[in-house]
Short mmCIF file of C-alpha atoms in Angstrom, two decimals:
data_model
loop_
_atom_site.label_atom_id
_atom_site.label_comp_id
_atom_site.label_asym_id
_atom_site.label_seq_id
_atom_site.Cartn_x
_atom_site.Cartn_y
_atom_site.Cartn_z
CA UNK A 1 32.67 -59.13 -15.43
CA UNK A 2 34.40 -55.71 -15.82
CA UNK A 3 37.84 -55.54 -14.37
CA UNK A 4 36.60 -52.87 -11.84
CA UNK A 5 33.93 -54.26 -10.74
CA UNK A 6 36.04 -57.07 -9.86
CA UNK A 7 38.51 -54.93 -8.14
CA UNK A 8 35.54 -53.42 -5.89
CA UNK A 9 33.96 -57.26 -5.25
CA UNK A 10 38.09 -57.99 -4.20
CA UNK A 11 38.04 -54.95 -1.59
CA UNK A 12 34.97 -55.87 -0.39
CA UNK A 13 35.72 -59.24 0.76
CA UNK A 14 39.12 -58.30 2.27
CA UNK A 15 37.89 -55.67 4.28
CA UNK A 16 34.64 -58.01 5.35
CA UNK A 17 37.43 -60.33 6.03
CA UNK A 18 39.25 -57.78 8.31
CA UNK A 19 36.55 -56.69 10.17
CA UNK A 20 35.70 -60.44 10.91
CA UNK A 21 39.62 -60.67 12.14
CA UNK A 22 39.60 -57.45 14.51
CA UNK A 23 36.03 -57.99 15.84
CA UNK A 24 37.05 -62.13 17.12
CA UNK A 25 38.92 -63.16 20.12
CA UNK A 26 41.54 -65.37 20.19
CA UNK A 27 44.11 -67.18 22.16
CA UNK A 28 46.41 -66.10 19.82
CA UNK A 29 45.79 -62.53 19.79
CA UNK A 30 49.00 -61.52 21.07
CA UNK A 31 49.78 -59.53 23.73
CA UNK A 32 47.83 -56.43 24.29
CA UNK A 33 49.38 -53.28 23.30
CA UNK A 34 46.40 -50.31 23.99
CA UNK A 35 43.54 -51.08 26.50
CA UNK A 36 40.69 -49.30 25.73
CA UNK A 37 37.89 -51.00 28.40
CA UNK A 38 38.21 -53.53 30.79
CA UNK A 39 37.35 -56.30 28.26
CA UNK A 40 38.64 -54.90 25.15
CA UNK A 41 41.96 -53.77 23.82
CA UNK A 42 44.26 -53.36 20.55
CA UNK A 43 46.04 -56.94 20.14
CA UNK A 44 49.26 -57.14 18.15
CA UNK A 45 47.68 -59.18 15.83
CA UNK A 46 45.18 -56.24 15.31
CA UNK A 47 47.80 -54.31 13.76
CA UNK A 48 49.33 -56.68 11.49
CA UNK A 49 45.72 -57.56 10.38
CA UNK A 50 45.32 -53.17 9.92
CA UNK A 51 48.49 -53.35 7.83
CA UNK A 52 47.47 -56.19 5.86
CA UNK A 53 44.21 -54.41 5.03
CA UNK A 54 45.81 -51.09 3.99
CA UNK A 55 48.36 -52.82 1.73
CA UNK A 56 45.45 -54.47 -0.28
CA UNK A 57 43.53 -51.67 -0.23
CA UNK A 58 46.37 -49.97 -2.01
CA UNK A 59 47.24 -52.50 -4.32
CA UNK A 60 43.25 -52.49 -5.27
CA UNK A 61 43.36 -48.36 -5.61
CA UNK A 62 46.37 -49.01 -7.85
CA UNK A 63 44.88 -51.73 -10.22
CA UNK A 64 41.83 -49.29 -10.36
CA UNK A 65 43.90 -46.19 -11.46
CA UNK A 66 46.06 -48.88 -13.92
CA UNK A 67 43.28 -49.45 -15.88
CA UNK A 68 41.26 -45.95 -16.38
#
């Protein structure tokens, strides 16, 4: 398997992974920090999750651009 292909399979799966972290609920979502609707809100754990994403995602852009 081609490196890049493996680099888009990686990104993928994080950001399925991410999306499955934002969309649950949790007890140990953390306080909320942005209500947006009476039943939903921006967690603190939402952010940490965002920041987790983007830092992969640029790692994976980097990797890709590495190897041209």
């Amino acid at each position: 398997m081609s490196h890049r292909i493996q680099l888009a399979v990686l990104a993928l799966l994080i950001s399925g992974i991410s999306v499955q972290a934002l969309a649950g609920s949790s007890r140990l979502s953390g306080p909320i920090i942005v209500t947006l609707t009476a039943s939903h809100g921006v967690h603190l754990d939402d952010l940490l999750v965002v920041a987790a994403w983007a830092l992969c995602m640029a790692w994976c852009v980097r990797q890709w651009r590495r190897n041209l």
